[in-house]
């Protein structure tokens, strides 16, 4: 393998730079030339290649975002567009591509390296590295960026909890996670929230409003004033808009507690938005990005393709879809097609992992409100 290109694609995630750095250093140590592609598949189509060497990746471990830039590129779903991309890669004599991103990015990689689509064109091997703050990719325990995002949410909620406690207030904090409530569930546990709302629970608008009103009423009866604040973490994927939720909950709370001073009972809303995606990567995300990229590049140079490097995968990963990496006992190399199929099941609530996540959280939540 003489030339390896690296791109970061989709939503940026803290720790992507650790992966770019490790891929560059490990690839160069193995004798390959390394090219970075700026702005993901969009940059590939615009021929935005840069050479990468040790100087270019020095000091990037502690930077959030991605030094290569990223983009979402809808046109990559079309074969003629991918044909153009393959021609550009061939012109740069690229033999292998490392794609660092989420499920959309891995789907793009799969089509790009599809032997049927390549036909008699220049062969191309690809390996994916999972990166998405949502932790919505299956067959990997963690994707790059999740840990930092969770820490950011916890830090923000700890701050909000100061005001909530001082004023006996109820806060609904909305966190990212397009189709997946993982961040809401896990950060709720770490924060000691009173309720987490996530799409996997499949609750109706009425259920959600009633659940919040019950939680507020229960918590407000606590004897100690310090325990009377209410923190609710809502995943953005829950279909009810947060402003509408506030209106519905406030109306019901006023009806339930007619004697309460309105300002003392109404909820406050904080939408954390893209704050959750940015910032200095945690030590774990730096480690994860480095180790997954190390496995990805070594596997690529050993002739592997169509695979994703995975981290300590859940028990549902078996030898028929992946093998433990010979380079790192915590990493597996998993068939990308299997990853995408399992991810679809996870996001549609069909997999045992999806059921386990929601079930385990519901059990914990019952205990939270005791
Ligand atoms: O997939 C990561 C993510 O941050 C989601 O949590 C969120 O819904 C989405 O990206 C936002 O994407 P964009 O920054 O393109 O609006």
Short mmCIF file of C-alpha atoms and ligand atoms in Angstrom, two decimals:
data_model
loop_
_atom_site.label_atom_id
_atom_site.label_comp_id
_atom_site.label_asym_id
_atom_site.label_seq_id
_atom_site.Cartn_x
_atom_site.Cartn_y
_atom_site.Cartn_z
CA UNK A 1 0.00 0.00 0.00
CA UNK A 2 1.72 3.16 -1.22
CA UNK A 3 -0.82 5.96 -0.80
CA UNK A 4 -3.46 6.27 1.86
CA UNK A 5 -5.99 9.10 1.98
CA UNK A 6 -7.89 10.12 5.13
CA UNK A 7 -11.13 12.05 5.39
CA UNK A 8 -13.47 13.10 8.20
CA UNK A 9 -17.13 13.27 7.27
CA UNK A 10 -20.57 14.12 8.71
CA UNK A 11 -20.92 15.81 12.09
CA UNK A 12 -17.51 16.56 13.58
CA UNK A 13 -16.69 14.77 16.84
CA UNK A 14 -14.04 15.54 19.47
CA UNK A 15 -11.28 12.96 19.05
CA UNK A 16 -11.39 12.93 15.23
CA UNK A 17 -8.03 14.71 15.25
CA UNK A 18 -6.50 11.97 17.38
CA UNK A 19 -7.60 9.52 14.69
CA UNK A 20 -6.18 11.68 11.86
CA UNK A 21 -2.91 12.00 13.75
CA UNK A 22 -2.56 8.28 14.53
CA UNK A 23 -3.50 7.29 10.97
CA UNK A 24 -0.87 9.68 9.62
CA UNK A 25 1.92 8.58 11.95
CA UNK A 26 1.19 4.84 11.77
CA UNK A 27 0.79 4.95 7.98
CA UNK A 28 4.06 6.86 7.51
CA UNK A 29 5.88 4.49 9.86
CA UNK A 30 4.62 1.64 7.67
CA UNK A 31 6.08 3.29 4.56
CA UNK A 32 2.90 4.78 3.07
CA UNK A 33 2.40 8.32 1.82
CA UNK A 34 -0.53 9.98 3.57
CA UNK A 35 -2.93 12.47 2.00
CA UNK A 36 -5.65 14.35 3.87
CA UNK A 37 -8.88 15.18 2.08
CA UNK A 38 -10.46 18.41 3.30
CA UNK A 39 -14.23 18.74 3.98
CA UNK A 40 -15.08 15.03 3.65
CA UNK A 41 -16.67 13.69 0.46
CA UNK A 42 -17.42 17.26 -0.68
CA UNK A 43 -13.71 18.08 -0.61
CA UNK A 44 -12.96 14.83 -2.40
CA UNK A 45 -15.22 15.95 -5.25
CA UNK A 46 -13.49 19.34 -5.25
CA UNK A 47 -10.05 17.68 -5.38
CA UNK A 48 -9.07 19.21 -2.02
CA UNK A 49 -6.06 17.04 -1.14
CA UNK A 50 -3.24 17.98 1.24
CA UNK A 51 -0.11 16.02 2.16
CA UNK A 52 0.02 14.99 5.81
CA UNK A 53 3.19 14.48 7.80
CA UNK A 54 4.26 14.58 11.46
CA UNK A 55 4.43 18.41 11.49
CA UNK A 56 0.86 18.74 10.24
CA UNK A 57 -0.54 16.61 13.03
CA UNK A 58 1.68 17.86 15.86
CA UNK A 59 -0.40 19.29 18.70
CA UNK A 60 -3.78 18.33 17.22
CA UNK A 61 -4.65 15.78 19.89
CA UNK A 62 -6.07 18.45 22.16
CA UNK A 63 -8.10 20.24 19.47
CA UNK A 64 -11.84 19.62 19.07
CA UNK A 65 -13.54 19.49 15.66
CA UNK A 66 -11.41 18.19 12.82
CA UNK A 67 -8.32 19.75 11.27
CA UNK A 68 -9.40 18.32 7.91
CA UNK A 69 -12.82 19.95 8.04
CA UNK A 70 -16.05 18.02 7.46
CA UNK A 71 -19.26 18.26 5.47
CA UNK A 72 -22.49 16.45 4.78
CA UNK A 73 -22.65 15.54 1.09
CA UNK A 74 -26.08 14.35 -0.07
CA UNK A 75 -25.01 14.01 -3.71
CA UNK A 76 -22.72 11.14 -2.75
CA UNK A 77 -25.81 8.92 -2.84
CA UNK A 78 -25.64 9.12 -6.66
CA UNK A 79 -23.41 6.71 -8.54
CA UNK A 80 -22.19 9.21 -11.21
CA UNK A 81 -20.98 11.45 -8.38
CA UNK A 82 -19.11 8.51 -6.83
CA UNK A 83 -17.64 7.69 -10.27
CA UNK A 84 -16.20 11.21 -10.30
CA UNK A 85 -14.80 10.71 -6.80
CA UNK A 86 -13.18 7.39 -7.81
CA UNK A 87 -11.58 9.05 -10.84
CA UNK A 88 -10.11 11.77 -8.60
CA UNK A 89 -8.78 9.18 -6.14
CA UNK A 90 -7.25 7.21 -9.03
CA UNK A 91 -5.58 10.36 -10.39
CA UNK A 92 -3.93 10.81 -6.99
CA UNK A 93 -2.92 7.11 -7.09
CA UNK A 94 -4.74 6.44 -3.81
CA UNK A 95 -4.82 2.72 -2.91
CA UNK A 96 -6.56 2.96 0.43
CA UNK A 97 -8.99 5.31 2.14
CA UNK A 98 -9.69 5.80 5.85
CA UNK A 99 -13.16 7.24 6.46
CA UNK A 100 -13.72 8.71 9.92
CA UNK A 101 -17.41 9.41 10.55
CA UNK A 102 -20.88 8.09 11.34
CA UNK A 103 -23.29 5.75 9.55
CA UNK A 104 -23.92 8.04 6.54
CA UNK A 105 -20.17 8.36 5.99
CA UNK A 106 -19.65 4.60 6.26
CA UNK A 107 -22.47 3.97 3.78
CA UNK A 108 -20.70 6.35 1.37
CA UNK A 109 -17.44 4.43 1.83
CA UNK A 110 -19.14 1.12 1.19
CA UNK A 111 -20.49 2.28 -2.17
CA UNK A 112 -17.26 4.01 -3.10
CA UNK A 113 -15.27 0.79 -2.71
CA UNK A 114 -17.94 -1.53 -4.11
CA UNK A 115 -16.10 -3.82 -6.59
CA UNK A 116 -19.17 -3.87 -8.85
CA UNK A 117 -19.20 -0.08 -9.06
CA UNK A 118 -15.43 0.04 -9.53
CA UNK A 119 -15.55 -2.51 -12.35
CA UNK A 120 -12.28 -2.35 -14.27
CA UNK A 121 -11.29 0.91 -12.50
CA UNK A 122 -8.41 1.26 -10.03
CA UNK A 123 -9.05 -0.98 -6.98
CA UNK A 124 -9.67 0.87 -3.74
CA UNK A 125 -9.60 -0.49 -0.20
CA UNK A 126 -11.46 1.32 2.56
CA UNK A 127 -11.60 1.03 6.34
CA UNK A 128 -14.02 3.01 8.51
CA UNK A 129 -13.42 4.53 11.92
CA UNK A 130 -16.63 5.20 13.93
CA UNK A 131 -17.03 8.84 14.97
CA UNK A 132 -20.36 10.33 16.08
CA UNK A 133 -21.25 11.97 19.36
CA UNK A 134 -24.65 10.24 19.22
CA UNK A 135 -23.26 6.70 19.80
CA UNK A 136 -25.74 5.58 17.17
CA UNK A 137 -23.45 3.14 15.36
CA UNK A 138 -23.94 -0.53 16.16
CA UNK A 139 -21.27 -3.19 16.66
CA UNK A 140 -18.93 -0.82 18.45
CA UNK A 141 -19.17 -0.09 22.16
CA UNK A 142 -18.19 3.53 21.60
CA UNK A 143 -17.77 5.93 18.72
CA UNK A 144 -15.27 8.77 18.85
CA UNK A 145 -16.74 11.89 20.49
CA UNK A 146 -19.37 10.28 22.73
CA UNK A 147 -17.35 10.51 25.93
CA UNK A 148 -16.49 14.19 25.45
CA UNK A 149 -20.10 15.02 24.59
CA UNK A 150 -21.30 13.23 27.73
CA UNK A 151 -18.80 15.16 29.85
CA UNK A 152 -19.91 18.44 28.28
CA UNK A 153 -23.55 17.70 29.09
CA UNK A 154 -22.70 16.72 32.65
CA UNK A 155 -20.69 19.91 33.17
CA UNK A 156 -23.49 22.07 31.77
CA UNK A 157 -26.15 20.32 33.86
CA UNK A 158 -24.05 20.65 37.03
CA UNK A 159 -24.06 24.40 36.42
CA UNK A 160 -27.78 24.50 35.70
CA UNK A 161 -28.37 22.46 38.87
CA UNK A 162 -26.89 25.30 40.96
CA UNK A 163 -29.61 27.70 39.82
CA UNK A 164 -32.28 25.00 39.86
CA UNK A 165 -31.42 24.19 43.48
CA UNK A 166 -31.16 27.83 44.57
CA UNK A 167 -34.62 28.66 43.15
CA UNK A 168 -36.40 25.27 43.50
CA UNK A 169 -36.83 25.29 39.73
CA UNK A 170 -37.53 22.72 37.06
CA UNK A 171 -35.23 22.71 34.04
CA UNK A 172 -35.71 20.80 30.80
CA UNK A 173 -32.29 20.47 29.17
CA UNK A 174 -32.30 19.39 25.53
CA UNK A 175 -29.23 17.54 24.29
CA UNK A 176 -28.13 16.38 20.83
CA UNK A 177 -28.78 12.88 19.51
CA UNK A 178 -30.74 12.93 16.27
CA UNK A 179 -32.26 9.44 16.26
CA UNK A 180 -30.66 8.01 19.34
CA UNK A 181 -31.24 8.80 23.02
CA UNK A 182 -27.94 7.38 24.27
CA UNK A 183 -26.52 10.77 25.34
CA UNK A 184 -29.73 11.71 27.16
CA UNK A 185 -29.89 8.36 28.97
CA UNK A 186 -26.28 8.16 30.08
CA UNK A 187 -25.84 11.79 31.01
CA UNK A 188 -29.09 11.66 33.03
CA UNK A 189 -27.52 8.95 35.15
CA UNK A 190 -24.25 10.83 35.53
CA UNK A 191 -26.01 14.09 36.38
CA UNK A 192 -28.52 12.53 38.79
CA UNK A 193 -31.37 13.90 36.68
CA UNK A 194 -34.95 13.23 37.72
CA UNK A 195 -36.14 12.17 34.28
CA UNK A 196 -34.71 11.42 30.85
CA UNK A 197 -36.78 11.65 27.68
CA UNK A 198 -35.51 9.64 24.73
CA UNK A 199 -37.11 8.54 21.45
CA UNK A 200 -36.55 4.81 22.10
CA UNK A 201 -39.16 4.95 24.88
CA UNK A 202 -41.81 5.49 22.17
CA UNK A 203 -43.99 7.66 24.44
CA UNK A 204 -46.82 9.89 23.21
CA UNK A 205 -46.89 13.64 23.84
CA UNK A 206 -49.50 13.13 26.58
CA UNK A 207 -47.41 10.40 28.26
CA UNK A 208 -44.39 12.70 28.29
CA UNK A 209 -46.27 15.69 29.71
CA UNK A 210 -47.87 13.55 32.43
CA UNK A 211 -44.55 11.96 33.27
CA UNK A 212 -42.93 15.37 33.77
CA UNK A 213 -45.81 16.70 35.86
CA UNK A 214 -45.70 13.58 38.06
CA UNK A 215 -41.94 13.92 38.45
CA UNK A 216 -42.17 17.58 39.43
CA UNK A 217 -44.98 16.88 41.91
CA UNK A 218 -43.07 13.97 43.49
CA UNK A 219 -39.78 15.83 43.73
CA UNK A 220 -41.40 18.96 45.15
CA UNK A 221 -42.70 16.94 48.12
CA UNK A 222 -39.20 16.06 49.24
CA UNK A 223 -38.49 17.23 52.78
CA UNK A 224 -35.08 18.77 52.11
CA UNK A 225 -35.07 21.97 50.04
CA UNK A 226 -31.76 20.95 48.46
CA UNK A 227 -33.46 17.92 46.92
CA UNK A 228 -36.33 19.85 45.41
CA UNK A 229 -34.85 20.95 42.14
CA UNK A 230 -35.91 19.06 39.01
CA UNK A 231 -33.58 18.34 36.08
CA UNK A 232 -35.06 16.66 33.04
CA UNK A 233 -32.82 15.70 30.15
CA UNK A 234 -34.55 15.51 26.79
CA UNK A 235 -32.98 14.04 23.66
CA UNK A 236 -33.57 16.22 20.59
CA UNK A 237 -34.92 13.10 18.83
CA UNK A 238 -38.05 13.11 21.03
CA UNK A 239 -40.71 14.34 18.63
CA UNK A 240 -42.25 17.06 20.86
CA UNK A 241 -40.61 20.47 20.36
CA UNK A 242 -39.12 21.69 23.61
CA UNK A 243 -41.05 25.02 23.63
CA UNK A 244 -44.34 23.23 23.12
CA UNK A 245 -43.41 20.80 25.87
CA UNK A 246 -42.77 23.70 28.26
CA UNK A 247 -46.17 25.25 27.44
CA UNK A 248 -48.06 21.99 27.94
CA UNK A 249 -46.24 21.12 31.16
CA UNK A 250 -46.63 24.62 32.61
CA UNK A 251 -50.36 24.64 31.88
CA UNK A 252 -50.80 21.29 33.61
CA UNK A 253 -48.66 22.28 36.58
CA UNK A 254 -50.68 25.47 37.08
CA UNK A 255 -53.90 23.48 36.94
CA UNK A 256 -52.51 20.93 39.41
CA UNK A 257 -51.11 23.55 41.82
CA UNK A 258 -53.52 26.51 41.50
CA UNK A 259 -52.23 28.20 44.67
CA UNK A 260 -48.57 28.16 43.65
CA UNK A 261 -46.95 31.41 42.56
CA UNK A 262 -46.70 30.97 38.71
CA UNK A 263 -43.00 31.95 38.57
CA UNK A 264 -42.18 29.37 41.24
CA UNK A 265 -43.65 26.46 39.33
CA UNK A 266 -43.04 27.14 35.66
CA UNK A 267 -40.30 25.21 33.88
CA UNK A 268 -37.18 26.69 32.32
CA UNK A 269 -35.65 25.37 29.11
CA UNK A 270 -32.01 25.17 28.06
CA UNK A 271 -31.11 23.81 24.62
CA UNK A 272 -27.44 22.83 24.63
CA UNK A 273 -27.33 22.35 20.84
CA UNK A 274 -23.91 22.37 19.17
CA UNK A 275 -22.16 23.14 22.47
CA UNK A 276 -22.42 19.38 23.04
CA UNK A 277 -20.41 18.62 19.89
CA UNK A 278 -17.47 20.94 20.44
CA UNK A 279 -14.59 21.33 22.81
CA UNK A 280 -11.35 19.73 23.82
CA UNK A 281 -11.54 15.93 23.52
CA UNK A 282 -11.51 13.93 26.74
CA UNK A 283 -8.54 11.65 27.44
CA UNK A 284 -10.74 8.68 26.54
CA UNK A 285 -11.69 10.12 23.14
CA UNK A 286 -8.03 10.82 22.36
CA UNK A 287 -7.17 7.25 23.29
CA UNK A 288 -10.13 5.82 21.35
CA UNK A 289 -9.36 7.85 18.21
CA UNK A 290 -5.69 6.88 18.34
CA UNK A 291 -6.28 3.18 18.91
CA UNK A 292 -9.06 2.77 16.35
CA UNK A 293 -7.05 4.61 13.70
CA UNK A 294 -3.98 2.52 14.49
CA UNK A 295 -5.99 -0.65 13.88
CA UNK A 296 -7.66 0.84 10.78
CA UNK A 297 -4.40 1.78 9.05
CA UNK A 298 -2.57 -1.43 9.94
CA UNK A 299 -5.51 -3.47 8.67
CA UNK A 300 -5.65 -1.43 5.47
CA UNK A 301 -1.94 -1.98 4.88
CA UNK A 302 -2.41 -5.71 5.51
CA UNK A 303 -4.91 -5.78 2.61
CA UNK A 304 -8.21 -5.59 4.50
CA UNK A 305 -11.13 -3.64 3.08
CA UNK A 306 -14.86 -3.04 3.66
CA UNK A 307 -14.34 -3.13 7.43
CA UNK A 308 -14.84 -0.78 10.38
CA UNK A 309 -12.49 -0.72 13.37
CA UNK A 310 -14.69 -1.21 16.45
CA UNK A 311 -14.07 -0.68 20.15
CA UNK A 312 -14.89 -3.38 22.72
CA UNK A 313 -18.08 -4.27 20.93
CA UNK A 314 -21.19 -5.37 22.78
CA UNK A 315 -21.91 -9.09 23.12
CA UNK A 316 -24.10 -9.07 20.01
CA UNK A 317 -20.93 -8.95 17.87
CA UNK A 318 -19.95 -12.46 16.86
CA UNK A 319 -17.22 -13.99 14.71
CA UNK A 320 -19.51 -14.19 11.67
CA UNK A 321 -19.45 -10.40 11.22
CA UNK A 322 -16.03 -9.52 12.61
CA UNK A 323 -12.75 -10.65 14.10
CA UNK A 324 -10.74 -9.41 17.05
CA UNK A 325 -7.92 -7.23 15.76
CA UNK A 326 -4.44 -8.74 16.01
CA UNK A 327 -3.12 -5.20 16.67
CA UNK A 328 -5.17 -4.31 19.75
CA UNK A 329 -7.09 -6.73 22.01
CA UNK A 330 -9.78 -4.08 22.67
CA UNK A 331 -10.51 -3.58 18.97
CA UNK A 332 -12.39 -5.61 16.40
CA UNK A 333 -12.56 -5.40 12.65
CA UNK A 334 -16.18 -5.63 11.61
CA UNK A 335 -17.83 -5.96 8.24
CA UNK A 336 -19.25 -2.51 7.31
CA UNK A 337 -22.40 -4.03 5.78
CA UNK A 338 -23.10 -5.77 9.08
CA UNK A 339 -22.50 -2.49 10.95
CA UNK A 340 -24.99 -0.63 8.77
CA UNK A 341 -27.65 -3.35 9.05
CA UNK A 342 -27.23 -3.55 12.85
CA UNK A 343 -27.29 0.27 13.08
CA UNK A 344 -30.60 0.35 11.22
CA UNK A 345 -31.98 -2.20 13.71
CA UNK A 346 -30.61 -0.17 16.61
CA UNK A 347 -32.18 3.10 15.44
CA UNK A 348 -35.52 1.44 14.70
CA UNK A 349 -35.53 -0.22 18.13
CA UNK A 350 -35.37 -3.75 16.67
CA UNK A 351 -32.05 -4.93 18.10
CA UNK A 352 -31.46 -6.52 21.47
CA UNK A 353 -29.09 -3.64 22.28
CA UNK A 354 -31.82 -1.04 21.62
CA UNK A 355 -34.25 -2.96 23.84
CA UNK A 356 -31.60 -3.39 26.51
CA UNK A 357 -30.70 0.31 26.52
CA UNK A 358 -34.30 1.44 26.89
CA UNK A 359 -35.20 -1.31 29.39
CA UNK A 360 -32.12 -0.76 31.56
CA UNK A 361 -32.78 2.95 31.63
CA UNK A 362 -36.44 2.53 32.56
CA UNK A 363 -35.39 0.35 35.52
CA UNK A 364 -32.87 2.96 36.63
CA UNK A 365 -35.41 5.73 36.18
CA UNK A 366 -37.94 3.99 38.43
CA UNK A 367 -35.29 3.98 41.13
CA UNK A 368 -34.37 7.63 40.55
CA UNK A 369 -37.84 8.79 41.46
CA UNK A 370 -38.30 6.60 44.55
O1 LIG B 1 -24.90 13.33 14.26
C1 LIG B 1 -24.38 14.23 15.15
C2 LIG B 1 -25.30 15.41 15.33
O2 LIG B 1 -24.65 16.32 16.19
C3 LIG B 1 -26.70 15.08 15.86
O3 LIG B 1 -26.73 14.88 17.24
C4 LIG B 1 -27.47 16.28 15.42
O4 LIG B 1 -28.85 16.01 15.28
C5 LIG B 1 -26.86 16.59 14.08
O5 LIG B 1 -25.55 16.07 14.10
C6 LIG B 1 -26.82 18.06 13.74
O6 LIG B 1 -26.25 18.20 12.49
P1 LIG B 1 -25.86 19.59 11.84
O7 LIG B 1 -24.71 20.14 12.62
O8 LIG B 1 -25.48 19.23 10.44
O9 LIG B 1 -27.06 20.45 11.95
#
